[in-house]
């Protein structure tokens, strides 16, 4: 299992412009973007006791969350992901699913998920069955991603974070969403075994501290 390091910083628009300009000198934009960015829509899962939310707020050392995600409104490429954190390090597992399968899940039909060949799908199926996990919140945002091969580094700017409140039909790209409170711009830095000094220097921002910001928790502020 490959665990990755992760830093998050809440930054200003001025920070974004400055850091973006410096990153472009040494990193490349993710080739999957459109004009250097893409729109992400995720559907997060939780149970009636808000297990995932409480573990995040309480800073539980070992925690996990499940989400389905697609990009730019394109339903042809969709992933069910499990993201785990242990002592600040993260790992991610994913299975591809189809829009038809996602629709079945939203409609309460989960028997298709009873598939041992897709471990992440199967794990969510069991947790929906025995722990009461259910679709909980839509999270939308814009992402500008940069990649750097040495260290497998990924730097992203996430902003325009929005939520659909209790609406969970995330296949409807046109469903109404609203800003998730005063969420600003989030700089995320992820790497494997080492973070090259050139990247470490670029992302330094005076008076900005590492934060434990969670888009899912932010989009639950109206509950």
PDB file of C-alpha atoms in Angstrom:
ATOM      1  CA  UNK A   1       0.000   0.000   0.000  1.00  0.00           C
ATOM      2  CA  UNK A   2       1.434   3.390  -1.045  1.00  0.00           C
ATOM      3  CA  UNK A   3       0.764   6.177   1.429  1.00  0.00           C
ATOM      4  CA  UNK A   4       1.191   9.758   0.281  1.00  0.00           C
ATOM      5  CA  UNK A   5       2.000  12.930   2.160  1.00  0.00           C
ATOM      6  CA  UNK A   6      -0.410  15.829   1.926  1.00  0.00           C
ATOM      7  CA  UNK A   7      -0.268  19.508   2.830  1.00  0.00           C
ATOM      8  CA  UNK A   8      -3.193  21.906   2.575  1.00  0.00           C
ATOM      9  CA  UNK A   9      -3.012  25.688   2.818  1.00  0.00           C
ATOM     10  CA  UNK A  10      -5.833  28.231   2.700  1.00  0.00           C
ATOM     11  CA  UNK A  11      -4.479  30.999   0.479  1.00  0.00           C
ATOM     12  CA  UNK A  12      -5.551  34.326  -0.980  1.00  0.00           C
ATOM     13  CA  UNK A  13      -6.187  35.103  -4.641  1.00  0.00           C
ATOM     14  CA  UNK A  14      -2.907  37.020  -4.690  1.00  0.00           C
ATOM     15  CA  UNK A  15      -1.110  33.920  -3.400  1.00  0.00           C
ATOM     16  CA  UNK A  16      -2.736  31.846  -6.157  1.00  0.00           C
ATOM     17  CA  UNK A  17      -1.568  34.181  -8.929  1.00  0.00           C
ATOM     18  CA  UNK A  18       1.974  34.336  -7.557  1.00  0.00           C
ATOM     19  CA  UNK A  19       2.391  30.604  -6.863  1.00  0.00           C
ATOM     20  CA  UNK A  20       0.753  29.601 -10.152  1.00  0.00           C
ATOM     21  CA  UNK A  21       3.212  31.729 -12.105  1.00  0.00           C
ATOM     22  CA  UNK A  22       6.190  30.148 -10.345  1.00  0.00           C
ATOM     23  CA  UNK A  23       4.821  26.622 -10.684  1.00  0.00           C
ATOM     24  CA  UNK A  24       4.468  27.015 -14.451  1.00  0.00           C
ATOM     25  CA  UNK A  25       8.241  27.462 -14.674  1.00  0.00           C
ATOM     26  CA  UNK A  26       8.993  23.996 -13.268  1.00  0.00           C
ATOM     27  CA  UNK A  27       5.780  21.923 -13.365  1.00  0.00           C
ATOM     28  CA  UNK A  28       3.406  20.960 -16.136  1.00  0.00           C
ATOM     29  CA  UNK A  29      -0.330  21.305 -16.140  1.00  0.00           C
ATOM     30  CA  UNK A  30      -2.225  18.038 -15.887  1.00  0.00           C
ATOM     31  CA  UNK A  31      -2.831  16.982 -19.537  1.00  0.00           C
ATOM     32  CA  UNK A  32      -6.435  16.041 -18.702  1.00  0.00           C
ATOM     33  CA  UNK A  33      -7.458  19.634 -18.056  1.00  0.00           C
ATOM     34  CA  UNK A  34      -9.343  22.055 -20.280  1.00  0.00           C
ATOM     35  CA  UNK A  35      -7.517  25.394 -20.356  1.00  0.00           C
ATOM     36  CA  UNK A  36      -5.552  24.318 -17.278  1.00  0.00           C
ATOM     37  CA  UNK A  37      -8.506  23.388 -15.085  1.00  0.00           C
ATOM     38  CA  UNK A  38     -11.425  21.044 -14.698  1.00  0.00           C
ATOM     39  CA  UNK A  39     -14.681  20.934 -12.774  1.00  0.00           C
ATOM     40  CA  UNK A  40     -15.075  18.181 -10.193  1.00  0.00           C
ATOM     41  CA  UNK A  41     -18.317  16.810  -8.839  1.00  0.00           C
ATOM     42  CA  UNK A  42     -18.252  14.338  -5.947  1.00  0.00           C
ATOM     43  CA  UNK A  43     -20.963  12.568  -4.017  1.00  0.00           C
ATOM     44  CA  UNK A  44     -19.878  11.735  -0.462  1.00  0.00           C
ATOM     45  CA  UNK A  45     -21.284   8.973   1.722  1.00  0.00           C
ATOM     46  CA  UNK A  46     -21.936   8.926   5.452  1.00  0.00           C
ATOM     47  CA  UNK A  47     -24.215   7.166   7.915  1.00  0.00           C
ATOM     48  CA  UNK A  48     -27.031   8.449  10.128  1.00  0.00           C
ATOM     49  CA  UNK A  49     -24.517   9.273  12.873  1.00  0.00           C
ATOM     50  CA  UNK A  50     -22.257  11.283  10.541  1.00  0.00           C
ATOM     51  CA  UNK A  51     -19.348   8.935  11.177  1.00  0.00           C
ATOM     52  CA  UNK A  52     -17.087  10.330   8.428  1.00  0.00           C
ATOM     53  CA  UNK A  53     -17.871  13.922   9.369  1.00  0.00           C
ATOM     54  CA  UNK A  54     -17.337  13.395  13.101  1.00  0.00           C
ATOM     55  CA  UNK A  55     -14.055  11.548  12.573  1.00  0.00           C
ATOM     56  CA  UNK A  56     -12.783  14.460  10.485  1.00  0.00           C
ATOM     57  CA  UNK A  57     -13.897  17.153  12.948  1.00  0.00           C
ATOM     58  CA  UNK A  58     -12.546  15.201  15.929  1.00  0.00           C
ATOM     59  CA  UNK A  59      -9.203  14.541  14.225  1.00  0.00           C
ATOM     60  CA  UNK A  60      -9.432  10.757  14.509  1.00  0.00           C
ATOM     61  CA  UNK A  61      -6.032   9.305  13.608  1.00  0.00           C
ATOM     62  CA  UNK A  62      -7.379   6.522  11.369  1.00  0.00           C
ATOM     63  CA  UNK A  63     -10.339   7.490   9.231  1.00  0.00           C
ATOM     64  CA  UNK A  64     -11.850   6.915   5.802  1.00  0.00           C
ATOM     65  CA  UNK A  65     -14.463   8.289   3.451  1.00  0.00           C
ATOM     66  CA  UNK A  66     -16.161   7.113   0.275  1.00  0.00           C
ATOM     67  CA  UNK A  67     -17.148   9.208  -2.720  1.00  0.00           C
ATOM     68  CA  UNK A  68     -18.167   8.915  -6.358  1.00  0.00           C
ATOM     69  CA  UNK A  69     -16.515  11.419  -8.669  1.00  0.00           C
ATOM     70  CA  UNK A  70     -16.638  12.615 -12.262  1.00  0.00           C
ATOM     71  CA  UNK A  71     -15.217  15.557 -14.189  1.00  0.00           C
ATOM     72  CA  UNK A  72     -16.553  18.348 -16.402  1.00  0.00           C
ATOM     73  CA  UNK A  73     -20.022  16.838 -16.499  1.00  0.00           C
ATOM     74  CA  UNK A  74     -18.734  13.778 -18.374  1.00  0.00           C
ATOM     75  CA  UNK A  75     -20.603  10.710 -17.083  1.00  0.00           C
ATOM     76  CA  UNK A  76     -18.548   8.314 -19.248  1.00  0.00           C
ATOM     77  CA  UNK A  77     -15.648   8.324 -16.747  1.00  0.00           C
ATOM     78  CA  UNK A  78     -16.690   7.873 -13.143  1.00  0.00           C
ATOM     79  CA  UNK A  79     -14.881   6.451 -10.102  1.00  0.00           C
ATOM     80  CA  UNK A  80     -15.932   5.196  -6.724  1.00  0.00           C
ATOM     81  CA  UNK A  81     -13.085   6.083  -4.368  1.00  0.00           C
ATOM     82  CA  UNK A  82     -12.136   5.221  -0.822  1.00  0.00           C
ATOM     83  CA  UNK A  83      -9.734   7.696   0.763  1.00  0.00           C
ATOM     84  CA  UNK A  84      -8.010   6.665   4.001  1.00  0.00           C
ATOM     85  CA  UNK A  85      -5.796   8.631   6.374  1.00  0.00           C
ATOM     86  CA  UNK A  86      -3.433   7.245   8.999  1.00  0.00           C
ATOM     87  CA  UNK A  87      -1.250   9.603  11.048  1.00  0.00           C
ATOM     88  CA  UNK A  88      -1.527  12.304   8.414  1.00  0.00           C
ATOM     89  CA  UNK A  89      -0.612  10.025   5.495  1.00  0.00           C
ATOM     90  CA  UNK A  90      -3.208   9.177   2.883  1.00  0.00           C
ATOM     91  CA  UNK A  91      -3.980   6.295   0.577  1.00  0.00           C
ATOM     92  CA  UNK A  92      -6.620   5.975  -2.090  1.00  0.00           C
ATOM     93  CA  UNK A  93      -8.373   3.019  -3.701  1.00  0.00           C
ATOM     94  CA  UNK A  94     -10.794   3.263  -6.610  1.00  0.00           C
ATOM     95  CA  UNK A  95     -12.994   1.280  -8.968  1.00  0.00           C
ATOM     96  CA  UNK A  96     -14.537   2.488 -12.198  1.00  0.00           C
ATOM     97  CA  UNK A  97     -18.319   2.481 -12.234  1.00  0.00           C
ATOM     98  CA  UNK A  98     -20.839   3.434 -14.909  1.00  0.00           C
ATOM     99  CA  UNK A  99     -23.501   6.116 -14.823  1.00  0.00           C
ATOM    100  CA  UNK A 100     -26.093   3.341 -14.995  1.00  0.00           C
ATOM    101  CA  UNK A 101     -24.611   1.732 -11.880  1.00  0.00           C
ATOM    102  CA  UNK A 102     -24.527   5.085 -10.107  1.00  0.00           C
ATOM    103  CA  UNK A 103     -28.188   5.606 -10.976  1.00  0.00           C
ATOM    104  CA  UNK A 104     -29.057   2.218  -9.495  1.00  0.00           C
ATOM    105  CA  UNK A 105     -27.211   3.116  -6.293  1.00  0.00           C
ATOM    106  CA  UNK A 106     -29.073   6.427  -6.019  1.00  0.00           C
ATOM    107  CA  UNK A 107     -32.349   4.567  -6.522  1.00  0.00           C
ATOM    108  CA  UNK A 108     -31.536   2.149  -3.679  1.00  0.00           C
ATOM    109  CA  UNK A 109     -30.536  -0.833  -5.854  1.00  0.00           C
ATOM    110  CA  UNK A 110     -27.162  -1.975  -4.478  1.00  0.00           C
ATOM    111  CA  UNK A 111     -27.085  -5.678  -5.397  1.00  0.00           C
ATOM    112  CA  UNK A 112     -24.844  -4.958  -8.393  1.00  0.00           C
ATOM    113  CA  UNK A 113     -22.218  -3.861  -5.855  1.00  0.00           C
ATOM    114  CA  UNK A 114     -21.945  -7.368  -4.411  1.00  0.00           C
ATOM    115  CA  UNK A 115     -18.929  -8.018  -6.648  1.00  0.00           C
ATOM    116  CA  UNK A 116     -15.700  -9.349  -5.048  1.00  0.00           C
ATOM    117  CA  UNK A 117     -13.726  -8.475  -8.201  1.00  0.00           C
ATOM    118  CA  UNK A 118     -14.169  -4.765  -7.406  1.00  0.00           C
ATOM    119  CA  UNK A 119     -12.870  -4.369  -3.886  1.00  0.00           C
ATOM    120  CA  UNK A 120     -13.816  -0.730  -3.293  1.00  0.00           C
ATOM    121  CA  UNK A 121     -17.328  -1.239  -4.643  1.00  0.00           C
ATOM    122  CA  UNK A 122     -17.711  -4.358  -2.512  1.00  0.00           C
ATOM    123  CA  UNK A 123     -16.480  -2.597   0.627  1.00  0.00           C
ATOM    124  CA  UNK A 124     -18.943   0.246   0.208  1.00  0.00           C
ATOM    125  CA  UNK A 125     -21.709  -2.290  -0.440  1.00  0.00           C
ATOM    126  CA  UNK A 126     -20.992  -4.005   2.880  1.00  0.00           C
ATOM    127  CA  UNK A 127     -20.838  -0.706   4.747  1.00  0.00           C
ATOM    128  CA  UNK A 128     -24.094   0.434   3.204  1.00  0.00           C
ATOM    129  CA  UNK A 129     -25.656  -2.871   4.226  1.00  0.00           C
ATOM    130  CA  UNK A 130     -24.284  -3.157   7.759  1.00  0.00           C
ATOM    131  CA  UNK A 131     -23.297   0.392   8.791  1.00  0.00           C
ATOM    132  CA  UNK A 132     -26.046   2.364   7.080  1.00  0.00           C
ATOM    133  CA  UNK A 133     -23.776   4.337   4.737  1.00  0.00           C
ATOM    134  CA  UNK A 134     -25.817   6.425   2.292  1.00  0.00           C
ATOM    135  CA  UNK A 135     -25.304   9.217  -0.264  1.00  0.00           C
ATOM    136  CA  UNK A 136     -24.985  12.374   1.830  1.00  0.00           C
ATOM    137  CA  UNK A 137     -23.673  15.493   0.105  1.00  0.00           C
ATOM    138  CA  UNK A 138     -22.692  16.778  -3.328  1.00  0.00           C
ATOM    139  CA  UNK A 139     -19.426  18.720  -3.456  1.00  0.00           C
ATOM    140  CA  UNK A 140     -18.560  20.793  -6.554  1.00  0.00           C
ATOM    141  CA  UNK A 141     -15.404  22.781  -7.169  1.00  0.00           C
ATOM    142  CA  UNK A 142     -12.916  23.990  -9.768  1.00  0.00           C
ATOM    143  CA  UNK A 143      -9.394  22.541  -9.744  1.00  0.00           C
ATOM    144  CA  UNK A 144      -6.149  23.728 -11.344  1.00  0.00           C
ATOM    145  CA  UNK A 145      -3.672  20.793 -11.175  1.00  0.00           C
ATOM    146  CA  UNK A 146       0.103  20.713 -11.752  1.00  0.00           C
ATOM    147  CA  UNK A 147       2.333  17.617 -11.838  1.00  0.00           C
ATOM    148  CA  UNK A 148       6.061  17.014 -11.273  1.00  0.00           C
ATOM    149  CA  UNK A 149       7.490  13.562 -11.940  1.00  0.00           C
ATOM    150  CA  UNK A 150      10.340  13.488  -9.358  1.00  0.00           C
ATOM    151  CA  UNK A 151       8.677  12.546  -6.086  1.00  0.00           C
ATOM    152  CA  UNK A 152       5.354  12.041  -7.905  1.00  0.00           C
ATOM    153  CA  UNK A 153       4.315  15.521  -6.794  1.00  0.00           C
ATOM    154  CA  UNK A 154       0.890  16.985  -7.479  1.00  0.00           C
ATOM    155  CA  UNK A 155       0.002  20.577  -6.643  1.00  0.00           C
ATOM    156  CA  UNK A 156      -3.577  21.772  -7.016  1.00  0.00           C
ATOM    157  CA  UNK A 157      -5.585  24.930  -6.491  1.00  0.00           C
ATOM    158  CA  UNK A 158      -9.215  24.245  -5.524  1.00  0.00           C
ATOM    159  CA  UNK A 159     -11.815  27.016  -5.399  1.00  0.00           C
ATOM    160  CA  UNK A 160     -15.449  27.904  -6.071  1.00  0.00           C
ATOM    161  CA  UNK A 161     -16.482  25.170  -3.633  1.00  0.00           C
ATOM    162  CA  UNK A 162     -20.229  24.631  -3.751  1.00  0.00           C
ATOM    163  CA  UNK A 163     -22.791  22.277  -2.241  1.00  0.00           C
ATOM    164  CA  UNK A 164     -26.243  21.063  -3.229  1.00  0.00           C
ATOM    165  CA  UNK A 165     -27.379  20.827   0.394  1.00  0.00           C
ATOM    166  CA  UNK A 166     -29.473  17.670   0.802  1.00  0.00           C
ATOM    167  CA  UNK A 167     -29.895  17.113  -2.934  1.00  0.00           C
ATOM    168  CA  UNK A 168     -27.967  13.936  -3.832  1.00  0.00           C
ATOM    169  CA  UNK A 169     -28.820  13.368  -7.512  1.00  0.00           C
ATOM    170  CA  UNK A 170     -25.296  14.213  -8.538  1.00  0.00           C
ATOM    171  CA  UNK A 171     -25.881  12.828 -12.050  1.00  0.00           C
ATOM    172  CA  UNK A 172     -27.948  15.947 -12.733  1.00  0.00           C
ATOM    173  CA  UNK A 173     -25.192  18.359 -13.710  1.00  0.00           C
ATOM    174  CA  UNK A 174     -27.661  21.234 -13.657  1.00  0.00           C
ATOM    175  CA  UNK A 175     -28.915  20.676 -10.112  1.00  0.00           C
ATOM    176  CA  UNK A 176     -28.818  23.942  -8.127  1.00  0.00           C
ATOM    177  CA  UNK A 177     -25.811  24.504  -5.894  1.00  0.00           C
ATOM    178  CA  UNK A 178     -24.788  27.265  -3.517  1.00  0.00           C
ATOM    179  CA  UNK A 179     -21.418  28.466  -2.168  1.00  0.00           C
ATOM    180  CA  UNK A 180     -20.184  26.382   0.771  1.00  0.00           C
ATOM    181  CA  UNK A 181     -19.994  29.211   3.267  1.00  0.00           C
ATOM    182  CA  UNK A 182     -16.880  31.358   3.052  1.00  0.00           C
ATOM    183  CA  UNK A 183     -14.645  28.599   1.645  1.00  0.00           C
ATOM    184  CA  UNK A 184     -11.756  30.267  -0.130  1.00  0.00           C
ATOM    185  CA  UNK A 185      -8.891  28.896  -2.206  1.00  0.00           C
ATOM    186  CA  UNK A 186      -7.197  25.692  -1.090  1.00  0.00           C
ATOM    187  CA  UNK A 187      -3.641  24.855  -2.128  1.00  0.00           C
ATOM    188  CA  UNK A 188      -2.990  21.107  -1.879  1.00  0.00           C
ATOM    189  CA  UNK A 189       0.434  19.498  -2.218  1.00  0.00           C
ATOM    190  CA  UNK A 190       0.785  15.705  -2.424  1.00  0.00           C
ATOM    191  CA  UNK A 191       3.895  13.596  -2.821  1.00  0.00           C
ATOM    192  CA  UNK A 192       5.256  10.098  -2.219  1.00  0.00           C
ATOM    193  CA  UNK A 193       8.611   9.715  -0.452  1.00  0.00           C
ATOM    194  CA  UNK A 194      10.091  13.197  -0.814  1.00  0.00           C
ATOM    195  CA  UNK A 195       9.098  16.716  -1.782  1.00  0.00           C
ATOM    196  CA  UNK A 196      11.753  18.329  -4.041  1.00  0.00           C
ATOM    197  CA  UNK A 197      13.215  21.539  -2.644  1.00  0.00           C
ATOM    198  CA  UNK A 198      12.269  23.490  -5.767  1.00  0.00           C
ATOM    199  CA  UNK A 199       8.587  22.742  -5.149  1.00  0.00           C
ATOM    200  CA  UNK A 200       8.869  23.256  -1.393  1.00  0.00           C
ATOM    201  CA  UNK A 201      10.322  26.727  -1.989  1.00  0.00           C
ATOM    202  CA  UNK A 202       7.678  27.717  -4.545  1.00  0.00           C
ATOM    203  CA  UNK A 203       4.697  26.906  -2.329  1.00  0.00           C
ATOM    204  CA  UNK A 204       5.968  28.814   0.702  1.00  0.00           C
ATOM    205  CA  UNK A 205       3.524  31.592   1.561  1.00  0.00           C
ATOM    206  CA  UNK A 206       4.215  34.055   4.393  1.00  0.00           C
ATOM    207  CA  UNK A 207       1.808  33.764   7.331  1.00  0.00           C
ATOM    208  CA  UNK A 208      -0.014  30.785   5.762  1.00  0.00           C
ATOM    209  CA  UNK A 209      -0.228  27.665   7.875  1.00  0.00           C
ATOM    210  CA  UNK A 210      -0.942  24.061   7.032  1.00  0.00           C
ATOM    211  CA  UNK A 211      -4.647  23.410   7.534  1.00  0.00           C
ATOM    212  CA  UNK A 212      -6.851  20.332   7.889  1.00  0.00           C
ATOM    213  CA  UNK A 213      -9.504  21.786   5.566  1.00  0.00           C
ATOM    214  CA  UNK A 214     -12.102  19.281   4.339  1.00  0.00           C
ATOM    215  CA  UNK A 215     -14.358  20.075   1.374  1.00  0.00           C
ATOM    216  CA  UNK A 216     -16.863  17.493   2.601  1.00  0.00           C
ATOM    217  CA  UNK A 217     -16.997  19.031   6.099  1.00  0.00           C
ATOM    218  CA  UNK A 218     -17.228  22.525   4.615  1.00  0.00           C
ATOM    219  CA  UNK A 219     -20.188  21.470   2.474  1.00  0.00           C
ATOM    220  CA  UNK A 220     -21.995  20.171   5.567  1.00  0.00           C
ATOM    221  CA  UNK A 221     -22.093  23.558   7.306  1.00  0.00           C
ATOM    222  CA  UNK A 222     -25.776  24.084   6.531  1.00  0.00           C
ATOM    223  CA  UNK A 223     -26.905  20.774   8.085  1.00  0.00           C
TER     224      UNK A 223
END
